[in-house]
Short mmCIF file of C-alpha atoms in Angstrom, two decimals:
data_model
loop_
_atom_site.label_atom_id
_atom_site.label_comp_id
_atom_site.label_asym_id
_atom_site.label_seq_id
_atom_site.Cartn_x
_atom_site.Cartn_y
_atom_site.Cartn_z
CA UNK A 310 0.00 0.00 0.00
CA UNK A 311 0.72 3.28 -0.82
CA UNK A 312 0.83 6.33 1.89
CA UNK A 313 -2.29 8.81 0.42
CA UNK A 314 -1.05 11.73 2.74
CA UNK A 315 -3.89 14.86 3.85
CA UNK A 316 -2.29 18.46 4.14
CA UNK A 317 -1.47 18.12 7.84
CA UNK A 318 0.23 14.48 7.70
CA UNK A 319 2.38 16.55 4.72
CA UNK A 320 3.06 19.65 6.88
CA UNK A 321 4.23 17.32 9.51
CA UNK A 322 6.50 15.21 7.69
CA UNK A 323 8.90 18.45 6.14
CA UNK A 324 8.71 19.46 9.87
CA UNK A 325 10.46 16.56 10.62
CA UNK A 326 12.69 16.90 7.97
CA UNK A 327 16.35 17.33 9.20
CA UNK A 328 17.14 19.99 6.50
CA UNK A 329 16.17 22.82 5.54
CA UNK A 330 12.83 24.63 3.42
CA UNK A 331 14.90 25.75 0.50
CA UNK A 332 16.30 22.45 0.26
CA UNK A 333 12.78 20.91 0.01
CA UNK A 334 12.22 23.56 -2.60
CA UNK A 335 15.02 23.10 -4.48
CA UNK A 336 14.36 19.39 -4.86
CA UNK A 337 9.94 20.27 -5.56
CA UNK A 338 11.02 22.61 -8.11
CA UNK A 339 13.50 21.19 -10.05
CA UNK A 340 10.95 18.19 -9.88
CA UNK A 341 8.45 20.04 -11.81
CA UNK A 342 10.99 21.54 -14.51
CA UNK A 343 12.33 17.77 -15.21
CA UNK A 344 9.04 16.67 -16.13
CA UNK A 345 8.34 19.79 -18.34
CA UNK A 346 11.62 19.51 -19.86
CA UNK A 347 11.11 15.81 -20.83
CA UNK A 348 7.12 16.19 -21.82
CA UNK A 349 6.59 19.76 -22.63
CA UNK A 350 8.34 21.69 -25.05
CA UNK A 351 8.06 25.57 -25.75
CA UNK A 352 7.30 28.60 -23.88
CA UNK A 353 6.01 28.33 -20.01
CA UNK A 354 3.88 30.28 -18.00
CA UNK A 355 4.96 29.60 -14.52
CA UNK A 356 1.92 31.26 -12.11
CA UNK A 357 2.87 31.36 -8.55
CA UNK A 358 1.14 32.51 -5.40
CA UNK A 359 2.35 33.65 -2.49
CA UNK A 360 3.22 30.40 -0.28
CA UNK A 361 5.42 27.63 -0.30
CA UNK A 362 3.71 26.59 -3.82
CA UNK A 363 4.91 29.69 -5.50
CA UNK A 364 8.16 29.39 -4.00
CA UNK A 365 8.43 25.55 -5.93
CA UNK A 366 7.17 27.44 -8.99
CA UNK A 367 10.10 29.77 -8.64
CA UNK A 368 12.69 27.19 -8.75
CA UNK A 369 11.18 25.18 -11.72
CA UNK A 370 11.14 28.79 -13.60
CA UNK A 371 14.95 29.35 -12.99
CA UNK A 372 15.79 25.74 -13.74
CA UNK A 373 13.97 25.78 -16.57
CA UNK A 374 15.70 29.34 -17.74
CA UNK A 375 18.93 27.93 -16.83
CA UNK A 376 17.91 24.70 -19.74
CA UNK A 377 17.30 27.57 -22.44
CA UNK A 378 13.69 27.45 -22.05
CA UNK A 379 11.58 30.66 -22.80
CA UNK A 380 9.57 31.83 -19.38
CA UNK A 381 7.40 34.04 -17.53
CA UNK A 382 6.78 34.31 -14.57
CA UNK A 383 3.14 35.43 -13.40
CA UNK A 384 2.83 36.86 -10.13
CA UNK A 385 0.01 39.76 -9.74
CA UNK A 386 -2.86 37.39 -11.20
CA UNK A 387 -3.06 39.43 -14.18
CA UNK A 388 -2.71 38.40 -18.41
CA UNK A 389 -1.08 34.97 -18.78
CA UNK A 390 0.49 35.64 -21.80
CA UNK A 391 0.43 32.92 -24.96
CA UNK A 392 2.96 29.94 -23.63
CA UNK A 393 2.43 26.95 -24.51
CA UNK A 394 2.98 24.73 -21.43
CA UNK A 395 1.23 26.45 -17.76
CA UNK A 396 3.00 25.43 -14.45
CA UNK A 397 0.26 25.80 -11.63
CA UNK A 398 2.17 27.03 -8.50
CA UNK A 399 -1.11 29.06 -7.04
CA UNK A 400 -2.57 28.04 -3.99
CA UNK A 401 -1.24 24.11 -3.06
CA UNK A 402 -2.06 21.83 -0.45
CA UNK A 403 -3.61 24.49 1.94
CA UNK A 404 -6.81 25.40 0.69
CA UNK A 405 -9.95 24.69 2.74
CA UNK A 406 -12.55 27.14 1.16
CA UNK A 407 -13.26 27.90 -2.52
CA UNK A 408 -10.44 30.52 -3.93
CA UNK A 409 -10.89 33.82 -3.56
CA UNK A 410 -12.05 36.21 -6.70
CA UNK A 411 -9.18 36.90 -8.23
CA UNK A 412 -7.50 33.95 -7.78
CA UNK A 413 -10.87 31.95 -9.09
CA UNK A 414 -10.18 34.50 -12.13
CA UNK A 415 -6.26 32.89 -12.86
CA UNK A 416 -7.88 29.54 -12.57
CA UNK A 417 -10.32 30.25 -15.13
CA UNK A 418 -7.59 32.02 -17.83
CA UNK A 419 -5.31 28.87 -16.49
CA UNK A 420 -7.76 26.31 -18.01
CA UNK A 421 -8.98 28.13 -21.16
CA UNK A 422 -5.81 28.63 -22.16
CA UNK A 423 -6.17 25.16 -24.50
CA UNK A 424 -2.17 24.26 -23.51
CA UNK A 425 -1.28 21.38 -20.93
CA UNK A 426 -0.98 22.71 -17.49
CA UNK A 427 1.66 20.94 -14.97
CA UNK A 428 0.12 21.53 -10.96
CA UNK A 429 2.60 21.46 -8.42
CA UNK A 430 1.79 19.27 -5.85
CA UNK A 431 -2.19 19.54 -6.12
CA UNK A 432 -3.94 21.05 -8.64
CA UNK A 433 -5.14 24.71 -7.57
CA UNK A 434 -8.56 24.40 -6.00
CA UNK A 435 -8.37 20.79 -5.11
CA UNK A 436 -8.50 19.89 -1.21
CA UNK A 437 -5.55 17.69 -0.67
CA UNK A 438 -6.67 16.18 2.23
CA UNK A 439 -10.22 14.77 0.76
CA UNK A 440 -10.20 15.66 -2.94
CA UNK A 441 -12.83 17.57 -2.65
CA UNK A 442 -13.30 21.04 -5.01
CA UNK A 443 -15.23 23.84 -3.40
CA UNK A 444 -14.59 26.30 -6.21
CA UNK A 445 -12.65 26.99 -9.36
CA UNK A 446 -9.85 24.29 -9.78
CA UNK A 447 -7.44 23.88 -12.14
CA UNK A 448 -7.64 21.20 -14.99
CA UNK A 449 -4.45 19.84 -14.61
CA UNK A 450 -2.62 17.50 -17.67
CA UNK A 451 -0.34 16.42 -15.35
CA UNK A 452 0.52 16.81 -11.52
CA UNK A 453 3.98 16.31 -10.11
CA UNK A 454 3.12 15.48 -6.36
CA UNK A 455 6.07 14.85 -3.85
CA UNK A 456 7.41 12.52 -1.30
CA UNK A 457 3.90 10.69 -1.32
CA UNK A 458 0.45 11.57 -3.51
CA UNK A 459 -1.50 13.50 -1.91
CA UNK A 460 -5.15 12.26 -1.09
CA UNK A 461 -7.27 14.50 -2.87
CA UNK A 462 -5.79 13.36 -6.00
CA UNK A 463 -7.02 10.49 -6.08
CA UNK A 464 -10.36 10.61 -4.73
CA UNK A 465 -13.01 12.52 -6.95
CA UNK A 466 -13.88 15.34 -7.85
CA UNK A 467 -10.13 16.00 -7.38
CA UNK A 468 -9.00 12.83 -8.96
CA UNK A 469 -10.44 14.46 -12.43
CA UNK A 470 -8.52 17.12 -12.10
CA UNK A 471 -5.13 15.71 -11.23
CA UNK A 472 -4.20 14.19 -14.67
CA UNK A 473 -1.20 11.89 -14.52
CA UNK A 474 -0.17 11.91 -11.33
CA UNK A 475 3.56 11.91 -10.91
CA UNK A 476 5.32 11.06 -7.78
CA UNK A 477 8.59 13.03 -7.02
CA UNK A 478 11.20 12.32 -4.03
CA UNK A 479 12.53 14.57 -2.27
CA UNK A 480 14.14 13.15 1.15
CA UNK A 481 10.70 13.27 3.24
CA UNK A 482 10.73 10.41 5.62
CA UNK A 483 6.76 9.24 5.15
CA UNK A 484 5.28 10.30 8.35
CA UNK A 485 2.27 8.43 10.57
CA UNK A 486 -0.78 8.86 8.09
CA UNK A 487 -4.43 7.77 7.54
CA UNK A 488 -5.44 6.51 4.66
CA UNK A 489 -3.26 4.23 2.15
CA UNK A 490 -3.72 3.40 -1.95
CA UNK A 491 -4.21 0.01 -2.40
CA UNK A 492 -1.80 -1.35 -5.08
CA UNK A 493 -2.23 -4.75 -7.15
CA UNK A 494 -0.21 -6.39 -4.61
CA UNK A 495 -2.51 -6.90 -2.27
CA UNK A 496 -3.75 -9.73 -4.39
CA UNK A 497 -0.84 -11.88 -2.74
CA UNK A 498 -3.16 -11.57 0.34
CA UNK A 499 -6.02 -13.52 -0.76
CA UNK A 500 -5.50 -17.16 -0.02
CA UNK A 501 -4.58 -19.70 -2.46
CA UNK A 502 -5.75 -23.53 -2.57
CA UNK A 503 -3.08 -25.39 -1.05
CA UNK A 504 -2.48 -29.43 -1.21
CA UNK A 505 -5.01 -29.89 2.01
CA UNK A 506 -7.80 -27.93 0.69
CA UNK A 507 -11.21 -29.32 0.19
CA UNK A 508 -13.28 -27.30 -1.75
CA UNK A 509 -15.20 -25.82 1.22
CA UNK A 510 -11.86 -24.53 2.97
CA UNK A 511 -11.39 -23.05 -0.40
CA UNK A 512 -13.72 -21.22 0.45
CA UNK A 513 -17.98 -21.65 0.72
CA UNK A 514 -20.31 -18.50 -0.66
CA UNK A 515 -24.05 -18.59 -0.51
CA UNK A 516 -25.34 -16.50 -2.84
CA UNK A 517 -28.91 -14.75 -2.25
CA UNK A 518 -31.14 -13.13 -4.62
CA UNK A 519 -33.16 -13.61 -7.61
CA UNK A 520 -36.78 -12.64 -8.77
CA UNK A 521 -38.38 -12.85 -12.29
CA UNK A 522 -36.49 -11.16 -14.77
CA UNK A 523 -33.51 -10.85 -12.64
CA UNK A 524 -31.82 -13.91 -12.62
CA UNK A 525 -28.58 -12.70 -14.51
CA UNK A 526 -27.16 -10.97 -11.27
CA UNK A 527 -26.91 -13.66 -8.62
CA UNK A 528 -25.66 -16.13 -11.70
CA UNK A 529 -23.01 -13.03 -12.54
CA UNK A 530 -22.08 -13.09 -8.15
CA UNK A 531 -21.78 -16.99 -8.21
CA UNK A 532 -19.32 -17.13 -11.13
CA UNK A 533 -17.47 -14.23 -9.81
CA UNK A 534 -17.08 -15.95 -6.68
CA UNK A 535 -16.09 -19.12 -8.40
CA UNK A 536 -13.16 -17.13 -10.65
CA UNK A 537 -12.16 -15.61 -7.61
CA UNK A 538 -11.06 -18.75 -6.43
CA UNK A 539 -13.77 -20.21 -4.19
CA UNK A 540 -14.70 -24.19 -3.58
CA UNK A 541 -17.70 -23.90 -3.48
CA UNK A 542 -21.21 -22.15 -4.19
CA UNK A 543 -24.58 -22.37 -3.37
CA UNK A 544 -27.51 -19.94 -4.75
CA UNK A 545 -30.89 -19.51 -2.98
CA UNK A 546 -33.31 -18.44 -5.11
CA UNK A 547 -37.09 -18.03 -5.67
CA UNK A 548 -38.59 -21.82 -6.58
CA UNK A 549 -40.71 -19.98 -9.99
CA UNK A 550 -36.94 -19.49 -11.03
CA UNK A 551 -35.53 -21.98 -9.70
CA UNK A 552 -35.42 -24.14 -13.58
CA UNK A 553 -33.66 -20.38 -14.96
CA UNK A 554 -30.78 -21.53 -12.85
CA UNK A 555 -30.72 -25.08 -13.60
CA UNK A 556 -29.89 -24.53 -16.79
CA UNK A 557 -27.69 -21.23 -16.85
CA UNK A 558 -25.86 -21.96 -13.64
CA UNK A 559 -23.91 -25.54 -14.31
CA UNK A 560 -21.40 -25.54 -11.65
CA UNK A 561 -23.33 -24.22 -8.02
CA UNK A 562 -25.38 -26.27 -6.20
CA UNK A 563 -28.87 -24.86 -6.39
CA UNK A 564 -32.00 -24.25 -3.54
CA UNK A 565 -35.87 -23.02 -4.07
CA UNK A 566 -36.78 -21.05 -1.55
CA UNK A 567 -40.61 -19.48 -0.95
CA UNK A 568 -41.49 -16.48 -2.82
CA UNK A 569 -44.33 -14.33 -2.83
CA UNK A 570 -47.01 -13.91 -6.14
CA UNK A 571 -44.55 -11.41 -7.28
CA UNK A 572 -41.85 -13.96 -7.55
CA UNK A 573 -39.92 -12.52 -4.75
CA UNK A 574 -38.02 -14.28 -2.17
CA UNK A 575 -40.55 -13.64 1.42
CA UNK A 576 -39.27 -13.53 5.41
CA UNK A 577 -40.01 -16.96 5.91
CA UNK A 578 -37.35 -17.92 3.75
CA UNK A 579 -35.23 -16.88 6.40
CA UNK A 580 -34.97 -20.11 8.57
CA UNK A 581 -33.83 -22.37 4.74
CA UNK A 582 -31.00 -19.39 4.55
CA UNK A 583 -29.98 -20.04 7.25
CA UNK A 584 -29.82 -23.54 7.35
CA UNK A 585 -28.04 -23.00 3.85
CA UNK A 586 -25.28 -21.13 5.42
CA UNK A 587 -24.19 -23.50 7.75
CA UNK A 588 -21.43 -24.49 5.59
CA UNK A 589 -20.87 -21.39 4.17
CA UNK A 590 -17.81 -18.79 4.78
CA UNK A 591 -19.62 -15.95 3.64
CA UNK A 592 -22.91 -14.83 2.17
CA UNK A 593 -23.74 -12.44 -0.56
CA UNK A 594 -26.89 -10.97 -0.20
CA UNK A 595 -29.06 -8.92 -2.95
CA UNK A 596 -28.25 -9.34 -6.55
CA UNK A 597 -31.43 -9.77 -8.52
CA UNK A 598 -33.66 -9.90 -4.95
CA UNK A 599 -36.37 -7.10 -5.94
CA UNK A 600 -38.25 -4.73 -3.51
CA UNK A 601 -40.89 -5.26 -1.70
CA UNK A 602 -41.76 -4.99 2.02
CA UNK A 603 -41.19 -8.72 2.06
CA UNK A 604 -37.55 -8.37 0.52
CA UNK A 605 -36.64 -5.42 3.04
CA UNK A 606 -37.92 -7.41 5.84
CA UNK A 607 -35.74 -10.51 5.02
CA UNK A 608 -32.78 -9.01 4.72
CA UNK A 609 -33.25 -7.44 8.04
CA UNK A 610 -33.80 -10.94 9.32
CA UNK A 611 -30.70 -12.16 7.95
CA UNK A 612 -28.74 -9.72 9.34
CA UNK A 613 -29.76 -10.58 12.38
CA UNK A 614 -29.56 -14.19 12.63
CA UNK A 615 -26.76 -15.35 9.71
CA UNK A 616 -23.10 -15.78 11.97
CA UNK A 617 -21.21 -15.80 8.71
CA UNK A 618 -19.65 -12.47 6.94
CA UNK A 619 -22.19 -10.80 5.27
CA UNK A 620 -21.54 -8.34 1.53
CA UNK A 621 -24.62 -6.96 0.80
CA UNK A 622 -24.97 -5.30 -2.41
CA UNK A 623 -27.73 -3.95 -5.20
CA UNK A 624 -31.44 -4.53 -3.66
CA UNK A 625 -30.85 -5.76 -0.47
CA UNK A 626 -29.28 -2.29 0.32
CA UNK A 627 -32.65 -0.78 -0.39
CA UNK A 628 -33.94 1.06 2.69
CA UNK A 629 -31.52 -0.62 4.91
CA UNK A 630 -31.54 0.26 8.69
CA UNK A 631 -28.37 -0.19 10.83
CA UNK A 632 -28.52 -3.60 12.19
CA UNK A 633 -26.32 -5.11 15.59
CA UNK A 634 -24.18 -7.74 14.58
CA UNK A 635 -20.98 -9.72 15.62
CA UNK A 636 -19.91 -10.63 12.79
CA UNK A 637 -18.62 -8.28 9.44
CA UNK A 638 -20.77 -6.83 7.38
CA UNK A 639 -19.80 -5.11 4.00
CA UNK A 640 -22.16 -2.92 2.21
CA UNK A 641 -21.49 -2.16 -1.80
CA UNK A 642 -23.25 1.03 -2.75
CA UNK A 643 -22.77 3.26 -5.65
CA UNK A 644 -23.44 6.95 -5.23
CA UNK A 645 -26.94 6.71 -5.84
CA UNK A 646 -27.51 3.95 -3.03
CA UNK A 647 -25.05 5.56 -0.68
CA UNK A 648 -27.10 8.63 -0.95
CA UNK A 649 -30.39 6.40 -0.46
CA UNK A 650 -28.48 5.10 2.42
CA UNK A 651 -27.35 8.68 3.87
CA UNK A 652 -30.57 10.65 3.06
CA UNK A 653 -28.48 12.84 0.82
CA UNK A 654 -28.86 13.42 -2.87
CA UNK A 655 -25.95 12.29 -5.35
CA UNK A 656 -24.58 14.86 -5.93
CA UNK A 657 -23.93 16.03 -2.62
CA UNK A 658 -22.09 11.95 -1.95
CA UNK A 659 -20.26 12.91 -5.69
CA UNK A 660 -19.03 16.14 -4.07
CA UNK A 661 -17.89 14.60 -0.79
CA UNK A 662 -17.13 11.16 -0.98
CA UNK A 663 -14.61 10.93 1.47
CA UNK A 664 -16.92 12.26 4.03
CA UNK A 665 -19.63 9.76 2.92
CA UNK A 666 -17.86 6.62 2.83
CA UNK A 667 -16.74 7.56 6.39
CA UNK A 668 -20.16 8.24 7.73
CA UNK A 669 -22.28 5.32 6.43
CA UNK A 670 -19.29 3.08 7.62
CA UNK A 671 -19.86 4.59 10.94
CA UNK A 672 -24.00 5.12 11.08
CA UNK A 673 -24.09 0.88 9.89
CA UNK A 674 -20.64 -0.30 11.28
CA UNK A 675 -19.90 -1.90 8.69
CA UNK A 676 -17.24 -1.53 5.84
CA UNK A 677 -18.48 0.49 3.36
CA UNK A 678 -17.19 0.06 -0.46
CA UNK A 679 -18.18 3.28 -2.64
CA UNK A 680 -17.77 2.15 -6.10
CA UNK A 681 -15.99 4.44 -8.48
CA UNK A 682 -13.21 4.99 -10.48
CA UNK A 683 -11.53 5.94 -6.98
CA UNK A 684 -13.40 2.91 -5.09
CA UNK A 685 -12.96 3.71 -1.04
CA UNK A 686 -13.04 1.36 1.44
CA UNK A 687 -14.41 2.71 4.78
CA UNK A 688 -13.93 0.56 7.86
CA UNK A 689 -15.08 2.19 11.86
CA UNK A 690 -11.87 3.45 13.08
CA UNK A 691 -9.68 2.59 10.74
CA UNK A 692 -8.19 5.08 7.53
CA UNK A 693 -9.80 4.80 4.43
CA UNK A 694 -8.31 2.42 1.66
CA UNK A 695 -8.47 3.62 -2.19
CA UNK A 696 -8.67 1.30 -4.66
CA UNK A 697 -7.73 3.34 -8.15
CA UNK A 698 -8.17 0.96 -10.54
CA UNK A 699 -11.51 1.47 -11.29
CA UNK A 700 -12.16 1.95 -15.31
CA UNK A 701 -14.82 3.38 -17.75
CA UNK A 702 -15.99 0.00 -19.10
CA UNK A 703 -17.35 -0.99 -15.84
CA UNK A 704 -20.17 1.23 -16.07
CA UNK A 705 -22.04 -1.54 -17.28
CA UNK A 706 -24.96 -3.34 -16.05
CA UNK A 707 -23.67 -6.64 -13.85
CA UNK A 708 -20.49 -5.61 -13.22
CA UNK A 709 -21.16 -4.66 -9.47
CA UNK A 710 -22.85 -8.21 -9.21
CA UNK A 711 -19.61 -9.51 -10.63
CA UNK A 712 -17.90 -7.59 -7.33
CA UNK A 713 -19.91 -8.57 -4.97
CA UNK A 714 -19.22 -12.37 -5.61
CA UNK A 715 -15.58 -11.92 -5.74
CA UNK A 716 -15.84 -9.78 -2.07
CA UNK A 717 -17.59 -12.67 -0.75
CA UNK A 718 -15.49 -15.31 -2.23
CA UNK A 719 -12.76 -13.09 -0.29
CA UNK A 720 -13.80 -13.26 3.42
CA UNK A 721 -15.00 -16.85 2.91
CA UNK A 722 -11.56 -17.62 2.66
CA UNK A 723 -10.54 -15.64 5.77
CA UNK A 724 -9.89 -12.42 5.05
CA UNK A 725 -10.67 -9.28 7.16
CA UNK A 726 -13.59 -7.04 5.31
CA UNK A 727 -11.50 -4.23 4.52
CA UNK A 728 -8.96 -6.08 3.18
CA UNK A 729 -11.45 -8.64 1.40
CA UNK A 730 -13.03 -5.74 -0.20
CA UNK A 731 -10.56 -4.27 -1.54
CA UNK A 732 -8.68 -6.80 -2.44
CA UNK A 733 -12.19 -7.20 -4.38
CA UNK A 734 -12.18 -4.36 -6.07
CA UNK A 735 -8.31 -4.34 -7.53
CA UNK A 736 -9.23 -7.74 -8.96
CA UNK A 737 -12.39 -6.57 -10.73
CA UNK A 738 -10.67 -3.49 -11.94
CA UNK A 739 -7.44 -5.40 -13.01
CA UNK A 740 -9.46 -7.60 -14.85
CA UNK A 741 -10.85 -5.09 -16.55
CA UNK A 742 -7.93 -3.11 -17.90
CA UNK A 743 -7.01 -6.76 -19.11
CA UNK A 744 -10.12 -6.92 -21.22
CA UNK A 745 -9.06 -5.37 -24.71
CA UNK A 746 -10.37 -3.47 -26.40
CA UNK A 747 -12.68 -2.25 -23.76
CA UNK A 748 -15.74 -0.92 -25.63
CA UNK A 749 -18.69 -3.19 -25.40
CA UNK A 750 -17.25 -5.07 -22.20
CA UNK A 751 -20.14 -6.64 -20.51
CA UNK A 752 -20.37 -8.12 -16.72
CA UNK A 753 -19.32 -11.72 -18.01
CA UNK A 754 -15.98 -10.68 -19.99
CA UNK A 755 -14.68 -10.03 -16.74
CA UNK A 756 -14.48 -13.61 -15.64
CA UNK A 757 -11.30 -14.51 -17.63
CA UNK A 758 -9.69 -11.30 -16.15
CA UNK A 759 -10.52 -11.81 -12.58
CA UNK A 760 -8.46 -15.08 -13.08
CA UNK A 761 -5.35 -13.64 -15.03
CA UNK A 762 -5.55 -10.49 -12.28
CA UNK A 763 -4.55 -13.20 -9.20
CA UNK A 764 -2.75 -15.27 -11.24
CA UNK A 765 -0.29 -11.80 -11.45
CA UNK A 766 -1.23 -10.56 -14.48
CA UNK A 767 -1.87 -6.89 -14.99
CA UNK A 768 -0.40 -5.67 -11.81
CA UNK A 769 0.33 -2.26 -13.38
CA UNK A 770 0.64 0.77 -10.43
CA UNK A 771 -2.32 2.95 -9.75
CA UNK A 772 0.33 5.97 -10.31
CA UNK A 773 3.57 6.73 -11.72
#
């Protein structure tokens, strides 16, 4: 894992740095003129503020002078001139509140400039600590961070506006932080079948869901769980559909359970679950299920009872109250459920993610996975984990099902929820950059992929 640092764990780690400001400078800003030296070529517009990030800007404009390079240097906020490459040295990793007029006004000539702009550290605008954008930000091409990325690039709305994030040393010791990006790595976590293993130490998912006309998702969870390396799976399903799964689900063992007139599982299916789960690891619950009182009140009873680790995902997140359990629970909105889950709108989650994930894994207590392109992993107490491998093609309908059998596949075979999830969610992304080419992917492409991502394949790092 990778050390996502917030604007005080930064501040804290140069003041424990054994030299001296202008050293750190030196080092930042010559940083930043490397990378437009190799990448950028022609005049530069180097606009600095008045803190520590214009002082950086400063020393990329005189080693960039001292390489031949034509430059300006813009100080008083006013024209920007016609260069061809903008360095960003404005405002940095200490802004809480949206930028003041006239600095909102650079920001603006910064982006529609039409040339690639270099931001030096963070983007201008962009909260490091939570990547959140309360104003005019930058639109960076590129973003030379330094010592360790910042976390506001990588969580939206501040991940957009990061562009390539590039990671520069400069002799900062990583200090005591937070929150971590996950890296492919943490695949070597997940347990592998060894020599002794039968197929339910492999690991045992129960899969629960299903209604008519959606009986594609809890088939999509019990084959992810299968590629993701588990022994063994069982679906429970509505009896009406029961003959669906027969024939499109060879390799999982298959149970009717009762259903309403709607085709929907009912409460009293509880006490078969159960019984169901007594040899399972871990149980997915809510692909396919449907709404209806009966649904909401089954998965309430589930909670309650089931002793196994629970990921609930898709329907059976639908009007879910916080329920006391011993054992883990992991919950697998996307922004619109989270919100559901929050009483918010989306757009207020899309703005503040970081401060979402955090709260519903505190109001449930439960780890909380907000899917995205910058997928967060939200755990009571703990820092956050980020899990940037999410990619375009996955906005596709089945692909969260997909997830949700590979995060249960994951804690049946042991592992802790945060971890398990994800773990969960480098795999499905992994497998997706591994699907080429991407346009068209659909929910079941990813099954070859999930396979080649923990057999090593694809292991490429979130960042530069």
């Amino acid at each position: 894992m990778i050390p996502l640092l917030t604007a005080e764990e930064t501040r804290r780690a140069e003041e424990a740095h054994e030299g001296s400001l202008d050293e750190l400078m030196e080092r930042a800003g010559r940083a930043v003129a490397e990378l437009v030296l190799e990448q950028f070529p022609g005049r530069v517009a180097v606009v600095c503020g008045d803190g520590n990030n214009g002082g950086d800007g400063r020393v990329c404009a005189r080693v960039l002078r001292a390489a031949k390079r034509d430059v300006t240097v813009v100080e008083d906020l006013g024209k920007l001139g016609e260069p061809d490459v903008v360095v960003d040295a404005l405002l940095g990793i200490g802004l809480h509140d949206a930028p003041r007029e006239d600095v909102a006004g650079m920001i603006a000539r910064i982006n529609s400039a039409g040339v690639p702009v270099v931001a030096v550290d963070v983007p201008s605008g962009v909260n490091a600590s939570t990547g959140e954008v309360p104003g005019a930000a930058v639109d960076a091409t590129a973003t030379v961070t330094f010592g360790s990325p910042k976390l506001g690039l990588v969580v939206a709305p501040g991940r957009f506006r990061a562009g390539r994030v590039h990671v520069a040393p400069i002799g900062l010791a990583p200090p005591a932080h937070e929150h971590s990006l996950v890296t492919a790595q943490i695949l070597q976590q997940v347990p592998r079948k060894g020599r002794e293993s039968t197929k339910y130490r492999a690991g045992s998912v129960l899969v629960v869901g299903g209604s008519p006309g959606l009986t594609g998702a809890p088939m999509l969870a019990a084959l992810g769980a299968f590629r993701a390396d588990a022994g063994y799976v069982t679906v429970g399903v509505p009896e009406s559909t029961l003959p669906v799964f027969e024939a499109g689900l060879l390799e999982a063992v298959k149970r009717p359970l009762p259903e309403d007139a709607s085709g929907r599982l009912l409460p009293r299916s509880a006490d078969a679950i159960v019984e169901l789960a007594e040899r399972a690891g871990a149980v997915a619950i809510g692909p396919g299920l449907g709404r209806s009182d009966g649904t909401r009140d089954l998965v309430r009873l589930l909670l309650e009872r089931l002793s196994q680790p629970v990921v609930l995902d898709a329907d059976a997140l639908h009007a879910l109250q916080p329920v006391e359990r011993s054992a883990p629970t992991v919950l697998t909105p996307h922004t619109g459920e989270l919100a559901e889950l929050l009483g918010a709108s989306a757009p207020q989650v899309d703005a503040h993610r970081l401060a979402a994930v955090r709260e519903a894994a505190t109001r449930f207590d439960a780890t909380v996975l907000l899917k995205g392109p910058d997928t967060l992993v939200a755990t009571p107490g703990e820092g956050v984990l980020v899990a940037a491998y999410g990619e375009s093609s996955l906005a596709t309908a089945g692909t969260g099902d997909v997830l949700t059998g590979v995060i249960a596949a994951f804690l049946a075979k042991g592992m802790k929820p945060q971890l398990a999830a994800a773990a969960g969610a480098v795999a499905h992304g992994v497998a997706s950059r591994l699907v080429q080419p991407p346009v068209g992917l659909v929910a079941s492409d990813l099954f070859p992929g999930i396979r080649r991502a923990l057999a090593g394949e694809g292991w490429d790092p979130p960042l530069q």
